[in-house]
PDB file of C-alpha atoms in Angstrom:
ATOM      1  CA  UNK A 802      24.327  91.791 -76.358  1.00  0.00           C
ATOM      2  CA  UNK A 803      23.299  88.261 -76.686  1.00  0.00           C
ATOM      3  CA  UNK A 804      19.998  87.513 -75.379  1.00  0.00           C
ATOM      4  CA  UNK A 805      20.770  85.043 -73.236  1.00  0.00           C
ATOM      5  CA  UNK A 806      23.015  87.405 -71.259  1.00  0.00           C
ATOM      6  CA  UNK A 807      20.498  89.891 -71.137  1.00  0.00           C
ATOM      7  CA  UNK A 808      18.420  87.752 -69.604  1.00  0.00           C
ATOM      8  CA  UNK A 809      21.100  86.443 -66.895  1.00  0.00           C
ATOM      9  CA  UNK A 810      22.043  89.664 -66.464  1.00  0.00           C
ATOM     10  CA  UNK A 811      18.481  90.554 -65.179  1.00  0.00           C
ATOM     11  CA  UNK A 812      17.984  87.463 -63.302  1.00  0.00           C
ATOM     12  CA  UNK A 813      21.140  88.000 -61.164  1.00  0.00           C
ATOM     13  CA  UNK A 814      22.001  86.815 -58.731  1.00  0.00           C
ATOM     14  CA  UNK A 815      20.119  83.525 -60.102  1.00  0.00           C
ATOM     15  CA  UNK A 816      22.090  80.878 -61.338  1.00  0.00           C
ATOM     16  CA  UNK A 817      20.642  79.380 -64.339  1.00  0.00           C
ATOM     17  CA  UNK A 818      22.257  75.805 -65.545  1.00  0.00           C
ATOM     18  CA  UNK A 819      22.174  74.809 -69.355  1.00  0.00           C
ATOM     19  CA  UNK A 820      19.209  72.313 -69.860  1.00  0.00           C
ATOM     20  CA  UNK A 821      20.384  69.102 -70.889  1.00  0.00           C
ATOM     21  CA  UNK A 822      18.143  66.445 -71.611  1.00  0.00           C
ATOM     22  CA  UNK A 823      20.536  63.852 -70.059  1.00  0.00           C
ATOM     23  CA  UNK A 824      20.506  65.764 -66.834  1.00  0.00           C
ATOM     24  CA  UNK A 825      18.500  65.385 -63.860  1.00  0.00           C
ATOM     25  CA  UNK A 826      17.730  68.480 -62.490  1.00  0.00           C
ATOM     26  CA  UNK A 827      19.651  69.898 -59.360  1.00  0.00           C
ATOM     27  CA  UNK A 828      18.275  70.955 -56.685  1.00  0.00           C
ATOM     28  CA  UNK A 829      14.448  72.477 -56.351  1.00  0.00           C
ATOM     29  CA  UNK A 830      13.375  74.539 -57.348  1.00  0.00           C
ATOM     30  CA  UNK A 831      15.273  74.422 -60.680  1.00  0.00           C
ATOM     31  CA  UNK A 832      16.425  77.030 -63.410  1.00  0.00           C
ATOM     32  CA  UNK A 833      17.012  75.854 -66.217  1.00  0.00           C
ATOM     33  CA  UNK A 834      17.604  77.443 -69.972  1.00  0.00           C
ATOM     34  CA  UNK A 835      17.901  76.645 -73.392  1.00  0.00           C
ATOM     35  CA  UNK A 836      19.231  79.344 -75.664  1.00  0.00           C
ATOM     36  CA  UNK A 837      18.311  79.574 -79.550  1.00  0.00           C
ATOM     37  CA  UNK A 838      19.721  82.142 -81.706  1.00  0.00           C
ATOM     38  CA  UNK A 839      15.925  84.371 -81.363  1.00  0.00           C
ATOM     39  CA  UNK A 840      14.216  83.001 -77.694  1.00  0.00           C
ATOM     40  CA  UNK A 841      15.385  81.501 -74.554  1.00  0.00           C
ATOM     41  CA  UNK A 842      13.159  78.754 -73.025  1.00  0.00           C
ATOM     42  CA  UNK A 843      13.310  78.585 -69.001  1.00  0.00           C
ATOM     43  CA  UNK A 844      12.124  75.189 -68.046  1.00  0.00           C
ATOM     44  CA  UNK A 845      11.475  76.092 -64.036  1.00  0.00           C
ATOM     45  CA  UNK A 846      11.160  72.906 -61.651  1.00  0.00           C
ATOM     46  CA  UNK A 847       9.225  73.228 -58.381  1.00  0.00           C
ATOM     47  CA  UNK A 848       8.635  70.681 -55.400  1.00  0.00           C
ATOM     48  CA  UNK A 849       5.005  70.908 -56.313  1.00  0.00           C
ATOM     49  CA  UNK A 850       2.237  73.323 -58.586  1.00  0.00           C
ATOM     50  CA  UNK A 851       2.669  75.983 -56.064  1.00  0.00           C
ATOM     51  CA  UNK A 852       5.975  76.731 -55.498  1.00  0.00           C
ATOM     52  CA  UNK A 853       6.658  76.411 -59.687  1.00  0.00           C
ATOM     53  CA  UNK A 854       4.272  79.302 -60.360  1.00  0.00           C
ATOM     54  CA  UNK A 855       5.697  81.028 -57.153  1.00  0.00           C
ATOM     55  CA  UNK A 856       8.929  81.069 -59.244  1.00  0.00           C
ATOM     56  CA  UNK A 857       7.801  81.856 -62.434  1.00  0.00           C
ATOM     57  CA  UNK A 858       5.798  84.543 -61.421  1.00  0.00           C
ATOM     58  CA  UNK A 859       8.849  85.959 -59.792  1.00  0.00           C
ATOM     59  CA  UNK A 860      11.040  85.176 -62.508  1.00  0.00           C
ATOM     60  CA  UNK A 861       8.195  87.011 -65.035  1.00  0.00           C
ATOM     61  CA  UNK A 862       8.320  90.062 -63.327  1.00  0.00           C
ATOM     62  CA  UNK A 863      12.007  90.258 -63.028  1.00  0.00           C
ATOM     63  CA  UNK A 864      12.093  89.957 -67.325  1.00  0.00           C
ATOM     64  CA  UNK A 865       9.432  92.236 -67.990  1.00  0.00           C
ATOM     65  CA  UNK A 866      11.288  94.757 -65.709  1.00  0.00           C
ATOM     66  CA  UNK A 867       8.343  95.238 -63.339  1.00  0.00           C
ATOM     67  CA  UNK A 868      10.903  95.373 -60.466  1.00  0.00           C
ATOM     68  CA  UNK A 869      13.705  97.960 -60.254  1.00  0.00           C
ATOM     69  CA  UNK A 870      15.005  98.358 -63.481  1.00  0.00           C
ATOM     70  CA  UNK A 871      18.443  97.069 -64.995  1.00  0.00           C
ATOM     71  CA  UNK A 872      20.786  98.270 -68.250  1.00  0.00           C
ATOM     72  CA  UNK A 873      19.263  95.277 -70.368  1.00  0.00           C
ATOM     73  CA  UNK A 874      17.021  95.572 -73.190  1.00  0.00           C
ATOM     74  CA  UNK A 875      13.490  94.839 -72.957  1.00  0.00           C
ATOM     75  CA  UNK A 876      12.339  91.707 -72.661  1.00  0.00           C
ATOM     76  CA  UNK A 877       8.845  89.739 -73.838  1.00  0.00           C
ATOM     77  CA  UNK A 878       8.302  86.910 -71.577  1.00  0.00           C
ATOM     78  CA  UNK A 879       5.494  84.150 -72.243  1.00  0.00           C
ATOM     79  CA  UNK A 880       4.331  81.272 -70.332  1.00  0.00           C
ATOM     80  CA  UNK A 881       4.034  78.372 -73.171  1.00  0.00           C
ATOM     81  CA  UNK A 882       3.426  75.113 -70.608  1.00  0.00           C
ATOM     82  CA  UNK A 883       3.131  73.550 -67.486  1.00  0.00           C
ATOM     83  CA  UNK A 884       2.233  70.630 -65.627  1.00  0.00           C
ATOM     84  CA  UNK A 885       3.622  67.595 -63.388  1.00  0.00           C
ATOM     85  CA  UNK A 886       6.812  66.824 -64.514  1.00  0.00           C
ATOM     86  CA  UNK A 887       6.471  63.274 -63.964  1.00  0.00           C
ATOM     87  CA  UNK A 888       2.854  62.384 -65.239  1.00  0.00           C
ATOM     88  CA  UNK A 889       3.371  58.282 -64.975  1.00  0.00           C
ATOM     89  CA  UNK A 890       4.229  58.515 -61.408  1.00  0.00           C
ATOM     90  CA  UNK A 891       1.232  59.928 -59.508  1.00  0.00           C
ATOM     91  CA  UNK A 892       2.793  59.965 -56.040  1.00  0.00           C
ATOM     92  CA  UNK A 893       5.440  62.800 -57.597  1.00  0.00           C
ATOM     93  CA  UNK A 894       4.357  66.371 -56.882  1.00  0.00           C
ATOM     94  CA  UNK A 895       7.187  67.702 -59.312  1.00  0.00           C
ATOM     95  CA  UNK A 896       6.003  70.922 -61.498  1.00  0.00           C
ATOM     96  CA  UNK A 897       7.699  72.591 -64.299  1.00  0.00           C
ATOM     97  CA  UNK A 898       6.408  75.699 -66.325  1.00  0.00           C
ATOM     98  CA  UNK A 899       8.262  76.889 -69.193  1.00  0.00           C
ATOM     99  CA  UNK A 900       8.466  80.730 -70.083  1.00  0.00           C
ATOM    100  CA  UNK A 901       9.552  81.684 -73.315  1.00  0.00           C
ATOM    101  CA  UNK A 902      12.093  84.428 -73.575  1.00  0.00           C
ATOM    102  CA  UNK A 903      12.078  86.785 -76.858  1.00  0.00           C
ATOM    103  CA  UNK A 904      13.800  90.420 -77.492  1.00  0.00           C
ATOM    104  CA  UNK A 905      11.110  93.667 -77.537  1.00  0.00           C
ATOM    105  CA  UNK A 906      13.340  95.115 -79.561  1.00  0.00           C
ATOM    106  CA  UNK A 907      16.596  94.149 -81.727  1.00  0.00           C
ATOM    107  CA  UNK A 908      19.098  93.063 -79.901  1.00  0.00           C
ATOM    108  CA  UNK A 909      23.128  94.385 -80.840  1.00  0.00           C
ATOM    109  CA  UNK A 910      25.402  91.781 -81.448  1.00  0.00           C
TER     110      UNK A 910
END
């Protein structure tokens, strides 16, 4: 199992979208990943500071399999960043925090 699908897998029914750097961000608050062959990234997007580490705290304990557990592998989940996603314009209350995804264990192909 990749671990990107291990991870979707335990954050269904979420719907994560691919981060794109071109993209403007959906709708808040905001999932987004990018995958690399030994971590996922989550960049999560909030209306303001609050409701981004409202998310990510959910989001943390649904990866570290604090709530009812799934048939995924174990995750390790780490908060790297966060802060106002628009830093020039003062008047936007826009958050992200990024958690960074790696398997506890190998991961099967």
């Amino acid at each position: 199992m990749k671990l990107i699908d291990a991870v979707k897998e335990r954050l269904a029914p979420l719907k994560l979208v691919e981060w794109q750097a071109e993209s403007e961000p959906p709708a808040l608050p905001c999932v987004a990943y990018d995958a690399y062959e030994d971590a996922v990234v989550l960049l999560i997007v909030g209306q303001d500071q609050w409701h981004a580490d409202q998310a990510a705290g959910a989001i943390f304990r649904l990866l570290n399999g604090w709530l009812p557990p799934r048939d995924v592998p174990r995750l390790r989940v780490a908060m790297t960043e966060s802060g106002p996603d628009f830093p020039e314009n003062i008047h936007s209350m826009q958050w992200y925090t990024l958690l960074r995804i790696e398997p506890k264990h190998f991961l099967s192909a």
